[in-house]
GROMACS .gro file of C-alpha atoms in nm:
model
  431
    1MET     CA    1   6.164  12.576  -1.423
    2LEU     CA    2   6.196  12.195  -1.358
    3GLN     CA    3   6.386  12.280  -1.040
    4GLN     CA    4   6.052  12.550  -1.015
    5ILE     CA    5   5.861  12.256  -1.044
    6LEU     CA    6   6.002  11.951  -0.841
    7ARG     CA    7   6.063  12.238  -0.601
    8ASP     CA    8   5.668  12.406  -0.588
    9MET     CA    9   5.518  12.032  -0.692
   10TYR     CA   10   5.343  12.132  -0.863
   11ILE     CA   11   5.259  12.215  -1.323
   12ASP     CA   12   4.994  12.495  -1.412
   13PRO     CA   13   4.769  12.329  -1.639
   14GLU     CA   14   4.796  12.521  -1.914
   15LEU     CA   15   5.156  12.483  -1.940
   16LEU     CA   16   5.089  12.126  -1.906
   17ALA     CA   17   4.877  12.150  -2.180
   18GLU     CA   18   5.232  12.240  -2.413
   19LEU     CA   19   5.371  11.928  -2.323
   20ASN     CA   20   5.320  11.591  -2.486
   21GLU     CA   21   5.317  11.188  -2.369
   22GLU     CA   22   5.670  11.172  -2.333
   23GLN     CA   23   5.693  11.429  -2.214
   24LYS     CA   24   5.431  11.444  -1.926
   25GLN     CA   25   5.536  11.106  -1.883
   26ILE     CA   26   5.905  11.179  -1.798
   27LEU     CA   27   5.770  11.512  -1.520
   28PHE     CA   28   5.550  11.242  -1.370
   29TYR     CA   29   5.891  11.064  -1.297
   30LYS     CA   30   6.083  11.284  -1.202
   31MET     CA   31   5.818  11.411  -0.979
   32ARG     CA   32   5.740  11.028  -0.831
   33GLU     CA   33   6.156  11.057  -0.784
   34GLU     CA   34   6.083  11.391  -0.549
   35GLN     CA   35   5.835  11.264  -0.392
   36LEU     CA   36   5.975  10.898  -0.249
   37ARG     CA   37   6.389  11.185  -0.184
   38ARG     CA   38   6.095  11.378   0.039
   39TRP     CA   39   5.909  11.126   0.194
   40LYS     CA   40   6.302  10.866   0.289
   41GLU     CA   41   6.397  11.215   0.393
   42ARG     CA   42   6.112  11.292   0.609
   43GLU     CA   43   6.071  10.987   0.780
   44GLU     CA   44   6.457  10.919   0.843
   45LYS     CA   45   6.365  11.333   1.035
   46ALA     CA   46   6.078  11.081   1.221
   47ARG     CA   47   6.291  10.831   1.320
   48LEU     CA   48   6.582  11.054   1.465
   49GLU     CA   49   6.355  11.229   1.647
   50GLU     CA   50   6.122  10.992   1.755
   51ALA     CA   51   6.485  10.793   1.911
   52VAL     CA   52   6.544  11.150   2.077
   53LEU     CA   53   6.131  11.130   2.218
   54ARG     CA   54   6.214  10.751   2.335
   55LYS     CA   55   6.527  10.847   2.470
   56THR     CA   56   6.407  11.162   2.701
   57ALA     CA   57   6.079  10.961   2.793
   58ARG     CA   58   6.277  10.728   2.940
   59ARG     CA   59   6.512  10.935   3.112
   60ASN     CA   60   6.189  11.101   3.248
   61GLN     CA   61   6.011  10.803   3.324
   62SER     CA   62   6.262  10.585   3.439
   63ASN     CA   63   6.072  10.618   3.804
   64GLY     CA   64   5.649  10.666   3.593
   65LYS     CA   65   5.391  10.441   3.448
   66HIS     CA   66   5.452  10.337   3.102
   67VAL     CA   67   5.264  10.115   2.743
   68GLN     CA   68   5.510   9.871   2.722
   69TRP     CA   69   5.437   9.640   2.387
   70LEU     CA   70   5.427   9.294   2.457
   71ARG     CA   71   5.722   9.145   2.192
   72GLY     CA   72   5.771   8.754   2.036
   73LYS     CA   73   6.016   8.504   2.047
   74ASP     CA   74   6.158   8.733   1.815
   75GLY     CA   75   6.195   9.057   1.954
   76GLU     CA   76   5.870   9.185   1.737
   77VAL     CA   77   5.542   9.290   1.867
   78TRP     CA   78   5.358   9.032   1.921
   79VAL     CA   79   5.020   8.999   1.730
   80TRP     CA   80   4.770   8.782   1.699
   81VAL     CA   81   4.555   8.682   1.384
   82MET     CA   82   4.239   8.513   1.419
   83GLY     CA   83   4.168   8.177   1.298
   84GLU     CA   84   4.565   8.108   1.231
   85ALA     CA   85   4.719   8.112   1.643
   86PRO     CA   86   4.685   7.748   1.772
   87GLY     CA   87   4.412   7.640   1.934
   88ASP     CA   88   4.229   7.888   1.701
   89LYS     CA   89   3.950   7.755   1.560
   90PRO     CA   90   3.959   7.783   1.162
   91TYR     CA   91   3.768   8.059   0.936
   92GLU     CA   92   3.513   7.800   0.769
   93GLN     CA   93   3.354   7.661   1.199
   94ILE     CA   94   3.434   8.091   1.241
   95SER     CA   95   3.237   8.164   0.971
   96GLU     CA   96   2.996   7.922   1.008
   97GLU     CA   97   2.856   7.981   1.392
   98LEU     CA   98   2.792   8.355   1.244
   99ILE     CA   99   2.580   8.246   1.054
  100ALA     CA  100   2.429   8.071   1.256
  101GLU     CA  101   2.382   8.335   1.498
  102ARG     CA  102   2.334   8.561   1.263
  103ALA     CA  103   2.077   8.369   1.157
  104ARG     CA  104   1.907   8.300   1.506
  105GLN     CA  105   1.888   8.673   1.605
  106GLN     CA  106   1.689   8.712   1.273
  107ALA     CA  107   1.414   8.448   1.342
  108GLN     CA  108   1.426   8.518   1.690
  109LYS     CA  109   1.402   8.899   1.560
  110GLU     CA  110   1.068   8.789   1.379
  111ALA     CA  111   0.922   8.552   1.642
  112GLU     CA  112   0.886   8.870   1.881
  113GLU     CA  113   0.691   9.046   1.624
  114LEU     CA  114   0.496   8.721   1.566
  115TRP     CA  115   0.461   8.683   1.908
  116ARG     CA  116   0.379   9.096   1.971
  117GLN     CA  117   0.093   9.043   1.723
  118LYS     CA  118  -0.040   8.675   1.819
  119GLU     CA  119  -0.058   8.801   2.217
  120ALA     CA  120  -0.264   9.076   2.139
  121GLU     CA  121  -0.508   8.903   1.925
  122ILE     CA  122  -0.571   8.719   2.276
  123THR     CA  123  -0.574   8.922   2.465
  124LYS     CA  124  -0.840   9.108   2.282
  125LYS     CA  125  -1.043   8.792   2.220
  126PHE     CA  126  -1.066   8.718   2.605
  127ARG     CA  127  -1.119   9.096   2.669
  128ASP     CA  128  -1.445   9.089   2.442
  129ALA     CA  129  -1.562   8.708   2.503
  130MET     CA  130  -1.507   8.901   2.967
  131ALA     CA  131  -1.699   9.186   2.835
  132GLN     CA  132  -2.056   8.965   2.707
  133GLU     CA  133  -2.079   8.738   2.865
  134LYS     CA  134  -2.020   8.958   3.202
  135ALA     CA  135  -2.310   9.206   2.956
  136LYS     CA  136  -2.501   8.883   2.942
  137ILE     CA  137  -2.526   8.783   3.276
  138VAL     CA  138  -2.586   9.088   3.466
  139ALA     CA  139  -2.875   9.131   3.251
  140GLU     CA  140  -3.073   8.798   3.316
  141LYS     CA  141  -2.998   8.874   3.722
  142TRP     CA  142  -3.141   9.224   3.717
  143LYS     CA  143  -3.425   9.085   3.437
  144ILE     CA  144  -3.500   8.832   3.680
  145GLU     CA  145  -3.488   9.039   3.990
  146THR     CA  146  -3.303   8.790   4.234
  147GLU     CA  147  -3.231   8.823   4.610
  148ASP     CA  148  -2.963   8.561   4.545
  149ARG     CA  149  -2.657   8.817   4.388
  150LYS     CA  150  -2.350   8.691   4.603
  151ALA     CA  151  -2.458   8.302   4.329
  152ALA     CA  152  -2.462   8.582   4.058
  153LYS     CA  153  -2.152   8.670   4.177
  154LEU     CA  154  -1.994   8.395   4.254
  155GLU     CA  155  -2.105   8.254   3.889
  156GLU     CA  156  -1.929   8.522   3.703
  157GLU     CA  157  -1.597   8.479   3.877
  158LYS     CA  158  -1.649   8.120   3.783
  159ILE     CA  159  -1.655   8.209   3.448
  160GLN     CA  160  -1.422   8.476   3.460
  161GLU     CA  161  -1.147   8.199   3.579
  162GLU     CA  162  -1.250   8.015   3.345
  163LEU     CA  163  -1.183   8.263   3.077
  164LYS     CA  164  -0.822   8.324   3.203
  165LYS     CA  165  -0.776   7.965   3.187
  166ARG     CA  166  -0.884   7.911   2.900
  167GLU     CA  167  -0.656   8.244   2.744
  168GLU     CA  168  -0.309   8.100   2.967
  169GLU     CA  169  -0.433   7.778   2.728
  170GLU     CA  170  -0.391   7.929   2.478
  171ARG     CA  171  -0.163   8.174   2.556
  172GLN     CA  172   0.096   7.886   2.615
  173LYS     CA  173  -0.016   7.660   2.322
  174GLY     CA  174   0.103   8.014   2.088
  175GLU     CA  175   0.391   8.102   2.222
  176GLU     CA  176   0.458   7.722   2.154
  177GLN     CA  177   0.377   7.746   1.807
  178ILE     CA  178   0.599   8.091   1.813
  179ARG     CA  179   0.874   7.856   1.969
  180GLN     CA  180   0.869   7.619   1.617
  181GLN     CA  181   0.843   7.869   1.396
  182GLU     CA  182   1.159   8.070   1.579
  183GLU     CA  183   1.369   7.658   1.513
  184ILE     CA  184   1.253   7.654   1.149
  185ARG     CA  185   1.232   7.992   1.051
  186ALA     CA  186   1.627   8.004   1.157
  187LYS     CA  187   1.712   7.684   0.915
  188GLU     CA  188   1.597   7.850   0.684
  189LEU     CA  189   1.714   8.182   0.715
  190TYR     CA  190   2.064   7.943   0.781
  191LEU     CA  191   2.057   7.763   0.428
  192SER     CA  192   1.942   8.077   0.246
  193LEU     CA  193   2.234   8.225   0.429
  194LYS     CA  194   2.492   7.941   0.335
  195GLN     CA  195   2.333   7.942   0.002
  196ALA     CA  196   2.352   8.264  -0.079
  197GLN     CA  197   2.781   8.284   0.052
  198GLN     CA  198   2.795   7.967  -0.227
  199HIS     CA  199   2.636   8.106  -0.501
  200SER     CA  200   2.791   8.517  -0.425
  201GLN     CA  201   3.121   8.286  -0.549
  202HIS     CA  202   2.951   8.355  -0.891
  203SER     CA  203   2.703   8.598  -0.931
  204ASP     CA  204   2.630   8.916  -1.193
  205ASP     CA  205   2.808   9.116  -0.888
  206ASP     CA  206   3.152   8.860  -0.829
  207GLN     CA  207   3.155   8.881  -1.258
  208GLU     CA  208   3.085   9.227  -1.245
  209TRP     CA  209   3.373   9.344  -0.993
  210GLU     CA  210   3.610   9.060  -1.147
  211GLU     CA  211   3.528   9.288  -1.508
  212GLN     CA  212   3.678   9.581  -1.222
  213LEU     CA  213   3.968   9.416  -1.116
  214ARG     CA  214   4.072   9.274  -1.474
  215ARG     CA  215   4.024   9.689  -1.604
  216SER     CA  216   4.260   9.772  -1.301
  217LYS     CA  217   4.501   9.582  -1.310
  218ALA     CA  218   4.556   9.665  -1.717
  219ALA     CA  219   4.549  10.011  -1.680
  220ASP     CA  220   4.806   9.919  -1.380
  221GLU     CA  221   5.022   9.779  -1.644
  222GLU     CA  222   4.999  10.005  -1.784
  223ARG     CA  223   5.088  10.274  -1.581
  224SER     CA  224   5.402  10.081  -1.530
  225HIS     CA  225   5.516  10.050  -1.879
  226LYS     CA  226   5.438  10.327  -1.964
  227ALA     CA  227   5.645  10.430  -1.566
  228ARG     CA  228   5.893  10.190  -1.696
  229ARG     CA  229   5.953  10.300  -2.076
  230ALA     CA  230   6.015  10.714  -1.885
  231ARG     CA  231   6.227  10.505  -1.683
  232ASP     CA  232   6.437  10.392  -1.980
  233GLU     CA  233   6.404  10.723  -2.181
  234TYR     CA  234   6.551  10.855  -1.839
  235ARG     CA  235   6.813  10.652  -1.888
  236ARG     CA  236   6.904  10.670  -2.274
  237GLN     CA  237   6.918  10.960  -2.231
  238SER     CA  238   7.115  10.974  -1.937
  239LEU     CA  239   7.445  10.750  -2.078
  240ARG     CA  240   7.367  10.986  -2.402
  241ALA     CA  241   7.463  11.316  -2.240
  242ILE     CA  242   7.782  11.178  -2.051
  243GLN     CA  243   7.874  11.037  -2.449
  244LYS     CA  244   7.828  11.346  -2.576
  245GLY     CA  245   7.788  11.607  -2.340
  246ARG     CA  246   8.168  11.723  -2.423
  247VAL     CA  247   7.989  11.926  -2.735
  248ALA     CA  248   7.835  12.130  -2.456
  249GLY     CA  249   8.105  12.154  -2.338
  250LEU     CA  250   8.314  12.340  -2.578
  251SER     CA  251   8.067  12.497  -2.807
  252ASN     CA  252   8.013  12.696  -2.441
  253LEU     CA  253   8.374  12.735  -2.377
  254PHE     CA  254   8.476  12.855  -2.754
  255GLN     CA  255   8.151  13.136  -2.680
  256GLU     CA  256   8.323  13.251  -2.349
  257THR     CA  257   8.638  13.248  -2.480
  258SER     CA  258   8.517  13.508  -2.772
  259LEU     CA  259   8.222  13.678  -2.568
  260ASN     CA  260   8.560  13.711  -2.351
  261LYS     CA  261   8.812  13.816  -2.559
  262ASP     CA  262   8.467  14.047  -2.736
  263GLN     CA  263   8.518  14.245  -2.446
  264GLU     CA  264   8.790  14.257  -2.384
  265ILE     CA  265   8.877  14.409  -2.772
  266LYS     CA  266   8.525  14.656  -2.636
  267LEU     CA  267   8.666  14.766  -2.330
  268ASN     CA  268   9.055  14.808  -2.438
  269ASN     CA  269   8.896  15.034  -2.757
  270ASN     CA  270   8.569  15.279  -2.545
  271SER     CA  271   8.970  15.297  -2.201
  272ALA     CA  272   9.031  15.638  -2.427
  273ASN     CA  273   8.651  15.787  -2.450
  274PRO     CA  274   8.548  15.861  -2.114
  275SER     CA  275   8.172  15.928  -2.256
  276LEU     CA  276   8.114  15.536  -2.326
  277LEU     CA  277   8.250  15.406  -2.016
  278SER     CA  278   7.973  15.656  -1.865
  279LEU     CA  279   7.730  15.524  -2.070
  280LEU     CA  280   7.820  15.227  -2.058
  281ALA     CA  281   7.779  15.233  -1.669
  282LEU     CA  282   7.425  15.421  -1.715
  283GLN     CA  283   7.351  15.110  -1.862
  284CYS     CA  284   7.475  14.897  -1.609
  285SER     CA  285   7.247  15.050  -1.403
  286ASN     CA  286   6.907  15.003  -1.541
  287ILE     CA  287   6.895  14.541  -1.434
  288TRP     CA  288   6.678  14.410  -1.630
  289GLU     CA  289   6.516  14.157  -1.353
  290ARG     CA  290   6.368  13.913  -1.547
  291PRO     CA  291   5.954  13.763  -1.379
  292SER     CA  292   5.871  13.424  -1.218
  293ARG     CA  293   5.639  13.378  -1.564
  294PRO     CA  294   5.589  13.564  -1.864
  295PHE     CA  295   5.259  13.722  -1.833
  296SER     CA  296   5.295  13.970  -2.212
  297ARG     CA  297   5.426  14.017  -2.496
  298ASP     CA  298   5.582  14.288  -2.355
  299ILE     CA  299   5.832  14.125  -2.130
  300ILE     CA  300   5.843  13.795  -2.396
  301ILE     CA  301   6.045  14.040  -2.633
  302ARG     CA  302   6.243  14.202  -2.377
  303TRP     CA  303   6.375  13.913  -2.229
  304PHE     CA  304   6.469  13.771  -2.588
  305LYS     CA  305   6.703  14.160  -2.718
  306GLU     CA  306   6.805  14.141  -2.266
  307GLU     CA  307   6.861  13.725  -2.301
  308GLN     CA  308   6.846  13.578  -2.575
  309ILE     CA  309   6.984  13.798  -2.856
  310PRO     CA  310   7.350  13.839  -2.663
  311ARG     CA  311   7.316  13.401  -2.658
  312ARG     CA  312   7.276  13.457  -2.985
  313ALA     CA  313   6.941  13.244  -2.993
  314GLY     CA  314   6.837  13.195  -3.332
  315PHE     CA  315   7.122  13.233  -3.528
  316GLU     CA  316   7.247  13.030  -3.799
  317ARG     CA  317   7.586  12.879  -3.617
  318ASN     CA  318   7.878  13.128  -3.682
  319THR     CA  319   7.716  13.388  -3.866
  320ASN     CA  320   7.508  13.658  -3.849
  321ARG     CA  321   7.204  13.519  -4.061
  322ILE     CA  322   6.852  13.425  -3.878
  323ALA     CA  323   6.807  13.014  -3.840
  324GLN     CA  324   6.560  12.884  -4.037
  325TRP     CA  325   6.352  12.667  -3.859
  326PHE     CA  326   6.338  12.984  -3.578
  327HIS     CA  327   6.015  13.190  -3.546
  328GLY     CA  328   5.825  13.453  -3.287
  329ILE     CA  329   5.580  13.414  -3.053
  330ILE     CA  330   5.337  13.230  -3.271
  331SER     CA  331   5.057  13.000  -3.118
  332ARG     CA  332   5.009  12.661  -3.157
  333GLN     CA  333   4.777  12.666  -3.385
  334GLU     CA  334   4.974  12.894  -3.594
  335ALA     CA  335   5.232  12.672  -3.605
  336GLU     CA  336   5.102  12.328  -3.645
  337GLU     CA  337   4.909  12.552  -3.993
  338LEU     CA  338   5.223  12.607  -4.114
  339LEU     CA  339   5.370  12.223  -4.068
  340MET     CA  340   5.035  12.071  -4.206
  341ASN     CA  341   5.127  11.952  -4.555
  342LYS     CA  342   5.523  11.964  -4.464
  343SER     CA  343   5.628  11.606  -4.478
  344GLU     CA  344   5.752  11.383  -4.152
  345GLY     CA  345   6.079  11.534  -3.979
  346THR     CA  346   5.994  11.926  -4.065
  347PHE     CA  347   6.010  12.116  -3.752
  348LEU     CA  348   6.037  12.462  -3.662
  349VAL     CA  349   6.090  12.644  -3.324
  350ARG     CA  350   5.906  12.963  -3.166
  351VAL     CA  351   5.943  13.162  -2.848
  352SER     CA  352   5.635  13.016  -2.635
  353GLU     CA  353   5.494  13.196  -2.428
  354LYS     CA  354   5.412  12.995  -2.084
  355ILE     CA  355   5.796  12.980  -2.003
  356TRP     CA  356   6.116  13.174  -2.012
  357GLY     CA  357   6.200  12.916  -2.356
  358TYR     CA  358   6.073  12.804  -2.678
  359ALA     CA  359   5.789  12.561  -2.786
  360LEU     CA  360   5.934  12.288  -3.079
  361SER     CA  361   5.684  12.226  -3.282
  362TYR     CA  362   5.701  11.851  -3.452
  363ARG     CA  363   5.548  11.703  -3.761
  364GLN     CA  364   5.505  11.300  -3.759
  365GLN     CA  365   5.327  11.085  -3.974
  366SER     CA  366   5.009  11.104  -3.741
  367GLY     CA  367   4.987  11.434  -3.600
  368PHE     CA  368   5.234  11.688  -3.471
  369LYS     CA  369   5.458  11.733  -3.111
  370HIS     CA  370   5.530  11.971  -2.904
  371PHE     CA  371   5.855  12.038  -2.737
  372LEU     CA  372   5.871  12.226  -2.449
  373VAL     CA  373   6.283  12.406  -2.406
  374ASP     CA  374   6.329  12.516  -2.118
  375ALA     CA  375   6.633  12.851  -2.156
  376SER     CA  376   6.584  13.004  -1.769
  377GLY     CA  377   6.887  12.910  -1.672
  378ASP     CA  378   7.241  12.919  -1.837
  379PHE     CA  379   7.181  12.607  -2.116
  380TYR     CA  380   6.907  12.472  -2.306
  381SER     CA  381   6.714  12.173  -2.242
  382PHE     CA  382   6.385  11.991  -2.338
  383LEU     CA  383   6.188  11.992  -2.036
  384GLY     CA  384   6.108  11.694  -1.873
  385VAL     CA  385   6.258  11.515  -2.185
  386ASP     CA  386   6.586  11.535  -2.257
  387PRO     CA  387   6.897  11.559  -1.968
  388ASN     CA  388   7.131  11.685  -2.215
  389ARG     CA  389   7.220  12.026  -2.121
  390HIS     CA  390   7.343  12.278  -2.436
  391ALA     CA  391   7.520  12.561  -2.452
  392THR     CA  392   7.307  12.743  -2.723
  393LEU     CA  393   6.972  12.685  -2.849
  394THR     CA  394   7.130  12.602  -3.185
  395ASP     CA  395   7.336  12.290  -3.059
  396LEU     CA  396   7.025  12.176  -2.909
  397ILE     CA  397   6.862  12.216  -3.283
  398ASP     CA  398   7.187  12.038  -3.483
  399PHE     CA  399   7.245  11.759  -3.216
  400HIS     CA  400   6.871  11.597  -3.258
  401LYS     CA  401   6.951  11.637  -3.587
  402GLU     CA  402   7.150  11.281  -3.543
  403GLU     CA  403   6.990  11.209  -3.216
  404ILE     CA  404   6.579  11.063  -3.179
  405ILE     CA  405   6.436  11.350  -2.900
  406THR     CA  406   6.270  11.050  -2.743
  407SER     CA  407   6.268  10.614  -2.830
  408SER     CA  408   5.912  10.575  -2.811
  409GLY     CA  409   5.886  10.829  -3.093
  410GLY     CA  410   6.170  10.824  -3.302
  411GLU     CA  411   6.132  11.235  -3.343
  412LEU     CA  412   6.486  11.343  -3.598
  413LEU     CA  413   6.503  11.729  -3.659
  414LEU     CA  414   6.501  11.648  -4.122
  415GLU     CA  415   6.396  11.993  -4.262
  416PRO     CA  416   6.361  12.247  -4.072
  417CYS     CA  417   5.964  12.518  -4.172
  418GLY     CA  418   6.073  12.840  -4.298
  419GLN     CA  419   5.865  13.170  -4.288
  420GLN     CA  420   5.588  13.230  -4.478
  421THR     CA  421   5.481  13.574  -4.431
  422ASN     CA  422   5.637  13.921  -4.500
  423PRO     CA  423   5.769  14.079  -4.259
  424PRO     CA  424   5.892  13.779  -4.111
  425ASP     CA  425   5.697  13.684  -3.783
  426TYR     CA  426   6.013  13.770  -3.549
  427SER     CA  427   6.060  14.073  -3.639
  428PRO     CA  428   5.879  14.253  -3.316
  429LEU     CA  429   6.200  14.023  -3.180
  430PHE     CA  430   6.499  14.190  -3.323
  431GLU     CA  431   6.379  14.557  -3.430
   0.00000   0.00000   0.00000
């Protein structure tokens, strides 16, 4: 199951919900290790492919145009960082110039807008004045009905020239005022931007950003602490597996030896009975094929009968009695109800509905913990927590009666939780 998760880099949300915090952290650590391994493998492959492509391109483009990076004295690609190279302006000067340019552009923009308004006012003012003077002159001349129209025309042109001159003077005066206002405004904007830049270092936004940064650093430290704890737990269990791994190996060896002897005795006893041999051949022809995941209670029961009973899962060691801690296909809620009034260290093992394996439910002082036991291979081990591989389910339970499951929780299996119903909840598994 763990190999499948690492291969797909995906875990079903329902299965993830079954894991406790330690299992999640260690599973994350293993998935991260797998990501790094794949990344290094991909980078190495890309490096080799790039080397091949570079060699091919050099061969094909020996006489063609190509681009080559400028390199420094150290042989690396030459890089220029603005403000740090010899002869570059310092950062403070660049910042001052940028602020001044920004203030100048803003003041120029405001001055242009102000000038458009001023120009429209001047044009309207003199257009109206000229129209009024022209109307006045025409009315007076026609009223008097003099013959000196030429004099009236000259007088009208004189007035128009005077008005245009006054308009030009007004324009020049307005432009000068706008220019002065633009310079004053540019200085004001420069000072304002400079003060805003200095004030922003101690503003509320920066305080909020610093608070967010502090919380982010705290979260990073917490994640780093959890990952470090997961790595330490993984190393501790790996060392424990090296030191005590012989127990599972010897148990597996004895089990295989016993199984081989039993099979040899049965074959010898049945060799003279052709009908039994034919029945055995018929049973072998109906091979059990396990699906990738359990999808119904019936398929789980068949899996248990086909694969787990031959491995004596749920039995006490060297007896035909069902272990007191073994339970059938019950839910997490039902397991917690059974453990509710029990003391710390009480435990039970139930058949899982999520994976091909079991769930160990443990009573701790502040609540409950649930550990998934992977039985999809030819061994038993905690999913994502314990690297130890045990030949039987009983070996795993006995092992953790003396050795804690996780260093952070210190879980020891002290007292088994038995049945509270009749018939037992595991009865469908053995019918």
